[in-house]
Every structure is written in C-alpha cells, then in structure tokens.
N, CA, C and O atoms as a CHARMM CRD file, in Angstrom:
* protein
*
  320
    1    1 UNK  N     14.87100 -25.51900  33.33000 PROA 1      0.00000
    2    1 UNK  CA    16.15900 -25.29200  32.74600 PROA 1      0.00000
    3    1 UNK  C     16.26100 -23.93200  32.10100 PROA 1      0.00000
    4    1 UNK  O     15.33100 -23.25100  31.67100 PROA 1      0.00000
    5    2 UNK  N     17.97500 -23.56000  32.10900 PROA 2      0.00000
    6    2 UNK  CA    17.67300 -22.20400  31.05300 PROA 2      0.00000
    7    2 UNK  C     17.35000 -22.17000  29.19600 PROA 2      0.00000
    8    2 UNK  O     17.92700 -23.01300  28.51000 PROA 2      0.00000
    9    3 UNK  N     16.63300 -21.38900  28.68400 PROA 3      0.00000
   10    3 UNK  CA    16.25600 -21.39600  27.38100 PROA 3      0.00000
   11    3 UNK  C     17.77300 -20.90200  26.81500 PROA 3      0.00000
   12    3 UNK  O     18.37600 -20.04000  27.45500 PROA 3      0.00000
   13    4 UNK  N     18.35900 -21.47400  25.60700 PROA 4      0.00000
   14    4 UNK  CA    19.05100 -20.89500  25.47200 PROA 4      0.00000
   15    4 UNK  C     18.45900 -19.72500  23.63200 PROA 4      0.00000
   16    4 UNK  O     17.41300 -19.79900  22.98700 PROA 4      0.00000
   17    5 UNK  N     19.46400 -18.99900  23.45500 PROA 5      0.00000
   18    5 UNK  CA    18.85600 -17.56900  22.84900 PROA 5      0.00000
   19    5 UNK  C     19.47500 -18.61600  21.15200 PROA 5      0.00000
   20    5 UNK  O     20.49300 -19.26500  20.91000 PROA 5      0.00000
   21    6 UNK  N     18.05700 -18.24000  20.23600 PROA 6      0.00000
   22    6 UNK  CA    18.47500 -18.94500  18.92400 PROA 6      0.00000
   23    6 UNK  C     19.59600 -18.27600  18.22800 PROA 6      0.00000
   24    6 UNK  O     20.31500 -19.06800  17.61800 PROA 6      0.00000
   25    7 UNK  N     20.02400 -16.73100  18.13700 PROA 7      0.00000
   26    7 UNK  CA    20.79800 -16.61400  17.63600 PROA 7      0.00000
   27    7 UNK  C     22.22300 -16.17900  18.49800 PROA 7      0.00000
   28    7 UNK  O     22.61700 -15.01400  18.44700 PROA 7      0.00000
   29    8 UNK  N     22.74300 -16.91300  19.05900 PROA 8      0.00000
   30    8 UNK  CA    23.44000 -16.75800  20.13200 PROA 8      0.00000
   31    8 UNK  C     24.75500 -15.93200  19.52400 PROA 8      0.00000
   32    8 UNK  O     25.35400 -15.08400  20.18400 PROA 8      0.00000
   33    9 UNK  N     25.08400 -16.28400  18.26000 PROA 9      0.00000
   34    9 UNK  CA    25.88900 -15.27900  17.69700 PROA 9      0.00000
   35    9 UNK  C     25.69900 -15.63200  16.38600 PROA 9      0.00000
   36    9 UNK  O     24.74700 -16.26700  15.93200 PROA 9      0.00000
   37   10 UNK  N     27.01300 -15.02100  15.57100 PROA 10     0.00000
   38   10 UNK  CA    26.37800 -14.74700  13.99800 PROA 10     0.00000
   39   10 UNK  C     26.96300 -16.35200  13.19200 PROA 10     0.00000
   40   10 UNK  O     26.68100 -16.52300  12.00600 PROA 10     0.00000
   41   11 UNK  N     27.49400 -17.06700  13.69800 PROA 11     0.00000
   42   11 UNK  CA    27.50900 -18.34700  13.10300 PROA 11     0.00000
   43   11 UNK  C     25.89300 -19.17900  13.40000 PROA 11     0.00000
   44   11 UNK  O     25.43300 -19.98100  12.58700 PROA 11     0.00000
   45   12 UNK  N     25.47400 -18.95700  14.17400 PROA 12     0.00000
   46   12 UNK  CA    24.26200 -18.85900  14.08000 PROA 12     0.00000
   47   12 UNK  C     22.93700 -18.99000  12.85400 PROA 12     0.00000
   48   12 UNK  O     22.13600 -19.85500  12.49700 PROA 12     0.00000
   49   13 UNK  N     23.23800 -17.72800  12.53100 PROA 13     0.00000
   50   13 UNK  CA    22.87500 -17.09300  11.03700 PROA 13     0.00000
   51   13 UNK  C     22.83700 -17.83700   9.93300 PROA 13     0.00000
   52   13 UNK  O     23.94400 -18.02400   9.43000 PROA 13     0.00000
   53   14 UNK  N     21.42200 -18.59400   9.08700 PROA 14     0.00000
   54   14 UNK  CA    21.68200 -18.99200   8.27500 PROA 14     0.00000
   55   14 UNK  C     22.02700 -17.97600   6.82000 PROA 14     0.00000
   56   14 UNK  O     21.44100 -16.94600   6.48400 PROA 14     0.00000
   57   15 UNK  N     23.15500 -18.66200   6.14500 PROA 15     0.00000
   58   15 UNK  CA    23.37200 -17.74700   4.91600 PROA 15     0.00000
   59   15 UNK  C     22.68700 -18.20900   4.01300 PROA 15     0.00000
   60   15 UNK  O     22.73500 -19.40800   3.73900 PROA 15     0.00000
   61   16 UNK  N     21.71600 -17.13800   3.20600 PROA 16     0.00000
   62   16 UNK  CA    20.96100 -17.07500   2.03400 PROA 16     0.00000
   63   16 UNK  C     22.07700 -17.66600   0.63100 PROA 16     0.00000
   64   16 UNK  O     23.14500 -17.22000   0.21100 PROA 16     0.00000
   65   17 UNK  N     21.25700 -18.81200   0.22400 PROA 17     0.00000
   66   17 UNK  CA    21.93100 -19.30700  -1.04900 PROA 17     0.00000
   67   17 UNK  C     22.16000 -18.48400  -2.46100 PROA 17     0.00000
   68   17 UNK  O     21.23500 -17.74200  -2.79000 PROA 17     0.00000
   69   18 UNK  N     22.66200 -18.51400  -2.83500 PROA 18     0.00000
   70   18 UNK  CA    22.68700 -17.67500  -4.60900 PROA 18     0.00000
   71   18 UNK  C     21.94400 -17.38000  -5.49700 PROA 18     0.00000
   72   18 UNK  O     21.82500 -16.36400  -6.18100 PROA 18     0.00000
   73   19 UNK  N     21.41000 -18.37100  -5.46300 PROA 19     0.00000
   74   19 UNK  CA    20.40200 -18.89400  -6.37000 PROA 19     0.00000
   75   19 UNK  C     19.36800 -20.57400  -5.64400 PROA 19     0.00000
   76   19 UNK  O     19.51000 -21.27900  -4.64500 PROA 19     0.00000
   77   20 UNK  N     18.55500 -20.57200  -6.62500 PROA 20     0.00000
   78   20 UNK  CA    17.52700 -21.94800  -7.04100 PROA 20     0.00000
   79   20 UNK  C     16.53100 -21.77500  -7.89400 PROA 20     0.00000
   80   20 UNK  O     16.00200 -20.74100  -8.30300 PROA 20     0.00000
   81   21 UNK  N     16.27700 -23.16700  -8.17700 PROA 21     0.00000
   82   21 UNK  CA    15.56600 -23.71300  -9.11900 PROA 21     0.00000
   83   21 UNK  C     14.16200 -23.05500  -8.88100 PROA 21     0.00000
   84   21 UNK  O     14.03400 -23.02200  -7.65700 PROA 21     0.00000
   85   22 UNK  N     12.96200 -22.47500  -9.51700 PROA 22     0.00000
   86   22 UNK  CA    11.88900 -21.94800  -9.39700 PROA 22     0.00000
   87   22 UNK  C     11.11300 -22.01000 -10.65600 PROA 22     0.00000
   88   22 UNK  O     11.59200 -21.81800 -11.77300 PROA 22     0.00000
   89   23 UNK  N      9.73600 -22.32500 -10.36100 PROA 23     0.00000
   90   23 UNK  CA     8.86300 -22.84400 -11.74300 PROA 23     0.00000
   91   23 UNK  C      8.06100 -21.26000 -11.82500 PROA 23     0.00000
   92   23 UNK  O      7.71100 -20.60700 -10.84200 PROA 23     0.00000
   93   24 UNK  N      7.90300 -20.89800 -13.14100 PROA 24     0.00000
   94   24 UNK  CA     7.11300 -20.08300 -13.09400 PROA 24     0.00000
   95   24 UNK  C      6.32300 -20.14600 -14.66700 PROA 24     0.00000
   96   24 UNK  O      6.41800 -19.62500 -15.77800 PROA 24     0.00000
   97   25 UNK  N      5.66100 -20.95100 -14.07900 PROA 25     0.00000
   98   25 UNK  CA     4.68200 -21.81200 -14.93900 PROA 25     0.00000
   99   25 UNK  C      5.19200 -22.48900 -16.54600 PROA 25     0.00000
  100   25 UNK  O      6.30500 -22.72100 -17.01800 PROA 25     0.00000
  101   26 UNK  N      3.07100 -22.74400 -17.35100 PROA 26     0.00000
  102   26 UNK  CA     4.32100 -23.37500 -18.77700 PROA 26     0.00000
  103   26 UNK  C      4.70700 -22.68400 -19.30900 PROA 26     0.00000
  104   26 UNK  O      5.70400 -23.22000 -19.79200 PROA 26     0.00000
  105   27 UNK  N      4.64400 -21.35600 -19.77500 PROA 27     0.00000
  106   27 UNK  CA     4.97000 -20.43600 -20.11100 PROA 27     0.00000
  107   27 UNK  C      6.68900 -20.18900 -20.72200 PROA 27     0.00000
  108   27 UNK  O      7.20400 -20.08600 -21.83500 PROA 27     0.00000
  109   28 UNK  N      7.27400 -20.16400 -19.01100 PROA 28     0.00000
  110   28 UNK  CA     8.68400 -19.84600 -18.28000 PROA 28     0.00000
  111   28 UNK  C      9.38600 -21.27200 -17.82400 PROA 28     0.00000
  112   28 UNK  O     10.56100 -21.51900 -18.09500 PROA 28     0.00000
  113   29 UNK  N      8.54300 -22.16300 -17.11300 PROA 29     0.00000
  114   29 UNK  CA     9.13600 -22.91800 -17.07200 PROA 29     0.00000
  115   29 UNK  C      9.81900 -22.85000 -15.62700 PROA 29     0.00000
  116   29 UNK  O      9.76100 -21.79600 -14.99400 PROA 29     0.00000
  117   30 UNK  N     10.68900 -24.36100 -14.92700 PROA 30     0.00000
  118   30 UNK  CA    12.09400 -23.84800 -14.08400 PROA 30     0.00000
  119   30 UNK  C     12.90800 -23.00700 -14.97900 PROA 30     0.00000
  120   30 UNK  O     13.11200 -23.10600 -16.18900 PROA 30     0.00000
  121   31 UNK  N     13.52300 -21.75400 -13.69400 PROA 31     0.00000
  122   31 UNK  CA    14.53100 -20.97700 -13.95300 PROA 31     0.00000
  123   31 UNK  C     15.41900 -20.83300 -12.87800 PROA 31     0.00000
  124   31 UNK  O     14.96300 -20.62700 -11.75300 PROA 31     0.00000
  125   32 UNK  N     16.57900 -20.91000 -13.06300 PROA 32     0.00000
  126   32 UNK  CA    17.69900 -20.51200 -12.33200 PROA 32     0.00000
  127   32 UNK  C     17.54000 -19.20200 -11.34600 PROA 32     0.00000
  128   32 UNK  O     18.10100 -18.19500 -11.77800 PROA 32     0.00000
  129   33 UNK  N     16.88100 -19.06900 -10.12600 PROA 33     0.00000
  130   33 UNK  CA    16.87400 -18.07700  -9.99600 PROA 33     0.00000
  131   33 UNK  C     17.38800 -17.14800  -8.72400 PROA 33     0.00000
  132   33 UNK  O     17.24800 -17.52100  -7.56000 PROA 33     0.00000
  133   34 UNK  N     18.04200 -15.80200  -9.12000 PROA 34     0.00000
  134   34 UNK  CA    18.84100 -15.05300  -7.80300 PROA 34     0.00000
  135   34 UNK  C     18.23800 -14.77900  -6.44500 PROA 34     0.00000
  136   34 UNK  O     17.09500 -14.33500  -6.33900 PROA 34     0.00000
  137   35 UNK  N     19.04700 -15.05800  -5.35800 PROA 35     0.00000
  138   35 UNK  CA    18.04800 -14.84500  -4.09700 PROA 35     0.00000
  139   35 UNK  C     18.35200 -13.65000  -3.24800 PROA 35     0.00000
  140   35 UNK  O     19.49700 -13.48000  -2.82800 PROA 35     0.00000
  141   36 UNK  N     17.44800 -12.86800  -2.99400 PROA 36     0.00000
  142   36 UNK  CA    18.22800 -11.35200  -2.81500 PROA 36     0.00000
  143   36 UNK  C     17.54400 -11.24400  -1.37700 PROA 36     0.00000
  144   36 UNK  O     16.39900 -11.61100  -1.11200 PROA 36     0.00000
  145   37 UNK  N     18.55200 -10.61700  -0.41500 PROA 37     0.00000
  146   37 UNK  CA    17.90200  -9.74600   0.98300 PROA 37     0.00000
  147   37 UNK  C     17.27900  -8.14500   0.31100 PROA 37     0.00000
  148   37 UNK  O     17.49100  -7.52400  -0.73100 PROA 37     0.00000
  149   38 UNK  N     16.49000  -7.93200   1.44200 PROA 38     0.00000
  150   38 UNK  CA    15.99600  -6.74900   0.78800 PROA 38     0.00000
  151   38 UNK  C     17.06600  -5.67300   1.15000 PROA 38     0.00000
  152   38 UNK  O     16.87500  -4.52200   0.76000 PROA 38     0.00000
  153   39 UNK  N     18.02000  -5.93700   1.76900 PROA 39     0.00000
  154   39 UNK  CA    19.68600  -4.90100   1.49500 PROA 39     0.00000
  155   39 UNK  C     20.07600  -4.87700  -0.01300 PROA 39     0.00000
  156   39 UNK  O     20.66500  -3.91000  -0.49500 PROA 39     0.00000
  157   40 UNK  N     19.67600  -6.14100  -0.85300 PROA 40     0.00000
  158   40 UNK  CA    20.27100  -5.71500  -1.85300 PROA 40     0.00000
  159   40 UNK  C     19.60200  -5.04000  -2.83000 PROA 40     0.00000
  160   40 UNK  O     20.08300  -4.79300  -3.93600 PROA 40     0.00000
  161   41 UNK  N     18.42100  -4.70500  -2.43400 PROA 41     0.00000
  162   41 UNK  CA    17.36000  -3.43400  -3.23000 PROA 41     0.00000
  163   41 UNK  C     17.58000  -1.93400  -2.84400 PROA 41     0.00000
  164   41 UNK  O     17.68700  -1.41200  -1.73500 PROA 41     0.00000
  165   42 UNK  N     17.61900  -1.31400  -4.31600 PROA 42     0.00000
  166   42 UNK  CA    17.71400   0.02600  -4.06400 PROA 42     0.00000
  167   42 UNK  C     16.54800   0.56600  -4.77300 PROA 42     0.00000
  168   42 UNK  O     15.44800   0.02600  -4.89500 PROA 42     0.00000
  169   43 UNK  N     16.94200   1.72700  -5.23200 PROA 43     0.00000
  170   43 UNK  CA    15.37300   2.54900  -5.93800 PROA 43     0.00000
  171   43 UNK  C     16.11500   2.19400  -7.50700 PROA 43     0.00000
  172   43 UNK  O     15.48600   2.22500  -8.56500 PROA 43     0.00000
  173   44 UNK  N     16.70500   2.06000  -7.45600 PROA 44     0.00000
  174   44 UNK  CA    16.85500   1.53800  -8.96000 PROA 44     0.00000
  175   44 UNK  C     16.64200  -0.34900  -9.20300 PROA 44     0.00000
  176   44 UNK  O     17.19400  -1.22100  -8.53300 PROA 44     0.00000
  177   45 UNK  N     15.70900  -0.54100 -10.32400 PROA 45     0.00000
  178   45 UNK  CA    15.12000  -1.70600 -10.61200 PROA 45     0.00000
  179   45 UNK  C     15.74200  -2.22100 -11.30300 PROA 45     0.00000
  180   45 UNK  O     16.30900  -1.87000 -12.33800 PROA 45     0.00000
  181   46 UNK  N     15.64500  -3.75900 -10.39300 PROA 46     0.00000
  182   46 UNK  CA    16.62800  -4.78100 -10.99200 PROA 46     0.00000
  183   46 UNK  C     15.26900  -6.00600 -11.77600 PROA 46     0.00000
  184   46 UNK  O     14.13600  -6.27900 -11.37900 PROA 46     0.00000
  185   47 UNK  N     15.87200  -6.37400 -12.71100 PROA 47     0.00000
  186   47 UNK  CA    14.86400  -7.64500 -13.50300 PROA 47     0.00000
  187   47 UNK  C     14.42900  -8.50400 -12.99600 PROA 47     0.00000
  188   47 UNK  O     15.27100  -8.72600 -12.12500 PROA 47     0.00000
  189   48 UNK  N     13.43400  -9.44000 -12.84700 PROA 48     0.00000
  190   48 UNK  CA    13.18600 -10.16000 -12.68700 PROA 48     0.00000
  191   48 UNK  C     13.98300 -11.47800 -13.95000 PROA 48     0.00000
  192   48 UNK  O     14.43000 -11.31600 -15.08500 PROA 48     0.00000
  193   49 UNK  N     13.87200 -12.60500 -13.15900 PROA 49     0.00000
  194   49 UNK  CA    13.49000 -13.42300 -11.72600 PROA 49     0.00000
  195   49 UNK  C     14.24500 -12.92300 -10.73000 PROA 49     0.00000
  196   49 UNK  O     15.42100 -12.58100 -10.86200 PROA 49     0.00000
  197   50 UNK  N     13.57700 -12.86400  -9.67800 PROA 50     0.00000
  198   50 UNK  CA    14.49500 -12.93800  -8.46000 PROA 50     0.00000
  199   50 UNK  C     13.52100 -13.19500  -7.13500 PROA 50     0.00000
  200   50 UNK  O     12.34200 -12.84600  -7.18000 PROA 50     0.00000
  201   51 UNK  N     13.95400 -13.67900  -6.22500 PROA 51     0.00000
  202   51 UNK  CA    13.41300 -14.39600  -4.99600 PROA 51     0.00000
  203   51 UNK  C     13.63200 -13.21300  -4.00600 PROA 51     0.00000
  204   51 UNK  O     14.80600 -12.85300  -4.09800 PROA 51     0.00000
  205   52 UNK  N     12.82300 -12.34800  -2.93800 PROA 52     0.00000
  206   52 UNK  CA    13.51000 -12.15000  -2.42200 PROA 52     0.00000
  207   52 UNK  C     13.61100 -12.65800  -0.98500 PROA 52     0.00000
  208   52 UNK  O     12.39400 -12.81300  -0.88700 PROA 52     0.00000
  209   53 UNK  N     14.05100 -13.03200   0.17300 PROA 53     0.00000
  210   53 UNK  CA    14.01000 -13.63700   1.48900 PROA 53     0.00000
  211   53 UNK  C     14.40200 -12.37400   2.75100 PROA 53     0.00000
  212   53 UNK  O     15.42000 -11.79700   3.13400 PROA 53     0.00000
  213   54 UNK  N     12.97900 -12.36900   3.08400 PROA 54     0.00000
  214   54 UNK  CA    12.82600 -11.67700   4.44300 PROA 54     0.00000
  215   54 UNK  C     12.91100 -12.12100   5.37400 PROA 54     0.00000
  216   54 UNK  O     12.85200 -13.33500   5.18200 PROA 54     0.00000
  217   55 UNK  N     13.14000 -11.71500   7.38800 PROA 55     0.00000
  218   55 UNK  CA    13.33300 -12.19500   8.16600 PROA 55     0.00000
  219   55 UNK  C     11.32800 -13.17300   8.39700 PROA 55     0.00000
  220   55 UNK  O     11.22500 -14.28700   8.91100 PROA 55     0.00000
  221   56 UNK  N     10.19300 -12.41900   7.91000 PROA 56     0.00000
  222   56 UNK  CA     9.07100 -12.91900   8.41600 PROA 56     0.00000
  223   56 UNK  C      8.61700 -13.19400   6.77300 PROA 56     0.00000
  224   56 UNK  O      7.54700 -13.78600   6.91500 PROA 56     0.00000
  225   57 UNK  N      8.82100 -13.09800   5.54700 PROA 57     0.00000
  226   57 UNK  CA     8.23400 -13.22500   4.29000 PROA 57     0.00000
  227   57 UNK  C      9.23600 -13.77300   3.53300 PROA 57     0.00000
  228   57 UNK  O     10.38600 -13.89800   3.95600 PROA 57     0.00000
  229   58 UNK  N      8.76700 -14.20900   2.10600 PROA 58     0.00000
  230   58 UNK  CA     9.32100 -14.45700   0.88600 PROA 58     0.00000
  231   58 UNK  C      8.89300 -13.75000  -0.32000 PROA 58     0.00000
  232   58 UNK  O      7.77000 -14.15500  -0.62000 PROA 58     0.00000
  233   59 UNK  N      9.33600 -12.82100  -1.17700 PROA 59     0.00000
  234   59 UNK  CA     8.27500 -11.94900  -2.29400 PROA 59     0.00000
  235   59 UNK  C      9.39000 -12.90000  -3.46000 PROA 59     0.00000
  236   59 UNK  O     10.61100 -13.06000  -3.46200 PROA 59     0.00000
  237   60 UNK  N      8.44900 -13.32000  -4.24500 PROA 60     0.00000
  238   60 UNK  CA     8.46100 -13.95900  -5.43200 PROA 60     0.00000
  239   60 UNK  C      8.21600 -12.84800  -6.72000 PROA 60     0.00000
  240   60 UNK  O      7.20400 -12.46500  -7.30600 PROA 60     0.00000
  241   61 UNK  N      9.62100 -12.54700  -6.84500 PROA 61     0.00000
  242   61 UNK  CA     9.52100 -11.50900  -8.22500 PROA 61     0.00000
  243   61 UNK  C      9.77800 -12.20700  -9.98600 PROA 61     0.00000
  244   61 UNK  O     10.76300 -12.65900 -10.57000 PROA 61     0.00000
  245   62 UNK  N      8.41600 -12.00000 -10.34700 PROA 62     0.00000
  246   62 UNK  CA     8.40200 -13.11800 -11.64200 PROA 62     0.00000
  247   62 UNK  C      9.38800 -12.67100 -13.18200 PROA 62     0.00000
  248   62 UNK  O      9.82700 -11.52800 -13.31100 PROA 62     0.00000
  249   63 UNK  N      9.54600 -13.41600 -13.91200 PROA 63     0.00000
  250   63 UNK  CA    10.80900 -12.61400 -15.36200 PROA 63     0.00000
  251   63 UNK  C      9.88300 -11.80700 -15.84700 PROA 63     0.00000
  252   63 UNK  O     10.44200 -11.24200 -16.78700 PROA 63     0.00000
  253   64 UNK  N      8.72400 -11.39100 -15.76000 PROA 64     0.00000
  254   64 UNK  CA     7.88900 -10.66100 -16.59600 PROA 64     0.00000
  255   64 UNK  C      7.90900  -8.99900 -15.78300 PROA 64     0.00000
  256   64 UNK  O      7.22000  -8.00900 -16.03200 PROA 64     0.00000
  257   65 UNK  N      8.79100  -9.17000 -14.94100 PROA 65     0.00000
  258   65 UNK  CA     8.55500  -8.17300 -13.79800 PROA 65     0.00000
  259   65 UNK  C      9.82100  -7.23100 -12.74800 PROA 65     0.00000
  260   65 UNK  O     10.62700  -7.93600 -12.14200 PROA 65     0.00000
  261   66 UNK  N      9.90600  -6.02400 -12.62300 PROA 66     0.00000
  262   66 UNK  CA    11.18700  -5.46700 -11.95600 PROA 66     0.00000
  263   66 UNK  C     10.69800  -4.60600 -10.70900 PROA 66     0.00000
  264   66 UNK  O      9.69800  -3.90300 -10.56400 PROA 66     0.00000
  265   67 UNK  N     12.08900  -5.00600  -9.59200 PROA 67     0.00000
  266   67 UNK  CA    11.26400  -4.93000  -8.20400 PROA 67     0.00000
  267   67 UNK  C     12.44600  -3.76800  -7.87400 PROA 67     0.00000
  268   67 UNK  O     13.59900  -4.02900  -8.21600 PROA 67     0.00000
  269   68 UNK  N     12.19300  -2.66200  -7.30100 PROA 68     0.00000
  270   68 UNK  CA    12.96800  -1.97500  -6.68100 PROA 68     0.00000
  271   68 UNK  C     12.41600  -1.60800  -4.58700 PROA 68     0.00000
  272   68 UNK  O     11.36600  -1.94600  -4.04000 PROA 68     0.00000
  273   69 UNK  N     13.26900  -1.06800  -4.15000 PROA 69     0.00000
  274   69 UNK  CA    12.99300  -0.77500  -3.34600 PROA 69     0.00000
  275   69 UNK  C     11.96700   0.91800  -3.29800 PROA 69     0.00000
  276   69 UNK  O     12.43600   1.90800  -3.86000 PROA 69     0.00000
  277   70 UNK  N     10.81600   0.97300  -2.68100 PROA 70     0.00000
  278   70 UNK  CA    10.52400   2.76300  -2.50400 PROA 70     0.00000
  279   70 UNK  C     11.53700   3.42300  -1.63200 PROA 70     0.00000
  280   70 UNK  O     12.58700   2.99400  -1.15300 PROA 70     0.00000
  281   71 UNK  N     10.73600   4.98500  -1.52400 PROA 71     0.00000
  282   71 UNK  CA    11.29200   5.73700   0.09800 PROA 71     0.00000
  283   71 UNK  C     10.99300   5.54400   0.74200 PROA 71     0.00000
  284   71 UNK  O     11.42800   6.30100   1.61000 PROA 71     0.00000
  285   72 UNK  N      9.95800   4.44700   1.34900 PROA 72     0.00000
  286   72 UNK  CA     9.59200   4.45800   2.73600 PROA 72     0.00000
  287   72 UNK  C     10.13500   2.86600   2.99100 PROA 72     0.00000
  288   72 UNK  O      9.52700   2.29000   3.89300 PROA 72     0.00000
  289   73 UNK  N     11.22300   2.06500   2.29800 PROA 73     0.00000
  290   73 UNK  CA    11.66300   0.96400   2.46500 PROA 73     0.00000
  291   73 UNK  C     10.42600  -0.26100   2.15300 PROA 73     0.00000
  292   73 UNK  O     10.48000  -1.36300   2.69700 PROA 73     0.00000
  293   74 UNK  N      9.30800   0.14000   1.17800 PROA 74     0.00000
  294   74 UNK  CA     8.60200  -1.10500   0.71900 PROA 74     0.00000
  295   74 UNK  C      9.15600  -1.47200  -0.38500 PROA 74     0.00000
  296   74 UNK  O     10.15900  -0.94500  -0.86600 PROA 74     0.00000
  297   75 UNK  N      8.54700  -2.38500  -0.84900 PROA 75     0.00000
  298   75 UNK  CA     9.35300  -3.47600  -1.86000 PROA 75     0.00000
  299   75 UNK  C      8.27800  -2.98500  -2.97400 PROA 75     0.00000
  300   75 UNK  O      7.11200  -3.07600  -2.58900 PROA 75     0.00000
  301   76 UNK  N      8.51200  -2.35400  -4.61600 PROA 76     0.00000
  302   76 UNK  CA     7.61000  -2.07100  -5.44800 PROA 76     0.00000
  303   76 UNK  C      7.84200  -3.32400  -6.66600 PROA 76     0.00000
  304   76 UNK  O      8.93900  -3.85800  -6.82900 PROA 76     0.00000
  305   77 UNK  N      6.82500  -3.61900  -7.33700 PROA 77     0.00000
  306   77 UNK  CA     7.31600  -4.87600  -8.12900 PROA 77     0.00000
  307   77 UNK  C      6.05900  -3.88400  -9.42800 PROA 77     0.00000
  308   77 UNK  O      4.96700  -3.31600  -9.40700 PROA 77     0.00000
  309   78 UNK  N      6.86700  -4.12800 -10.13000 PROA 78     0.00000
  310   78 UNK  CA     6.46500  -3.18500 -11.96700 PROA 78     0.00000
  311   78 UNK  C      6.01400  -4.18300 -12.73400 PROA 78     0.00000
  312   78 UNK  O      6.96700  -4.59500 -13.39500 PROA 78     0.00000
  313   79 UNK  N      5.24000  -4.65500 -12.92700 PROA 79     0.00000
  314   79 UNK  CA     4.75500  -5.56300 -14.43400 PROA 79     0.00000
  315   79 UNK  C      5.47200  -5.03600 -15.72000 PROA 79     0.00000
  316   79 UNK  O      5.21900  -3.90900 -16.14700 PROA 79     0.00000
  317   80 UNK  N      6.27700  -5.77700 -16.26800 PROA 80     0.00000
  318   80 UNK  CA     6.39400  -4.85900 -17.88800 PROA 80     0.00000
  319   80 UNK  C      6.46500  -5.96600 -18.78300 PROA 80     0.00000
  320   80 UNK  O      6.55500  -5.77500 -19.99500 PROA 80     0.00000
C-alpha cells in the first residue's frame, strides 16, 4: 500500500500548550510553567521556569535559572 506522509499539511501540526504543571523539587515544588519553541528565544534572557519543546528534545529551564538563545542558535541556560 501507499505510506501516507505524517505531516500532510499544517493541521497536522500539533500546537504546543501554554503552559503545565512541573515539579521542581521540595524546594520549588509544582509550578505553573511557560512552554516556549526555541522561536521564542532571543539573545536577550528570559527567567526561568520555562519548558522549552524541540522538534527532537525537551530543555527543562529551572526558576533558579535564565535561558537565552546564542549566535550560533544554541540554547544558553545561566544559573543565578
């Protein structure tokens, strides 16, 4: 038979949720937290919590911590 193609068009496409629930330990606790494509990273650093969701990964950015994008399009995550 023919295979058919998974993303056959853009309804297709699952859309990334807003947010969810995420434990980050006893510390922190569950937190409400934002779920970002790495489109929505720039070189300027945004706070943690935030999730972010890649097409092949997931980077888990903790509240203790701020993730910007570099120049060569990697993902930098700052302890502070």
């Amino acid at each position: 038979g023919k295979i058919k193609p998974v993303l056959d068009n853009k309804k297709n496409i699952k859309k990334v949720p807003e947010s969810r629930k995420a434990y980050f330990g006893k510390e922190n606790g569950w937190i409400v937290t934002p779920i970002l494509r790495i489109t929505d990273l720039s070189s300027k650093a945004i706070k943690g919590p935030s999730i972010i969701e890649l097409y092949d990964a997931t980077v888990v950015v903790p509240p203790y911590a701020k993730v910007s994008l570099g120049e060569w399009g990697s993902i930098i995550i700052n302890i502070v």
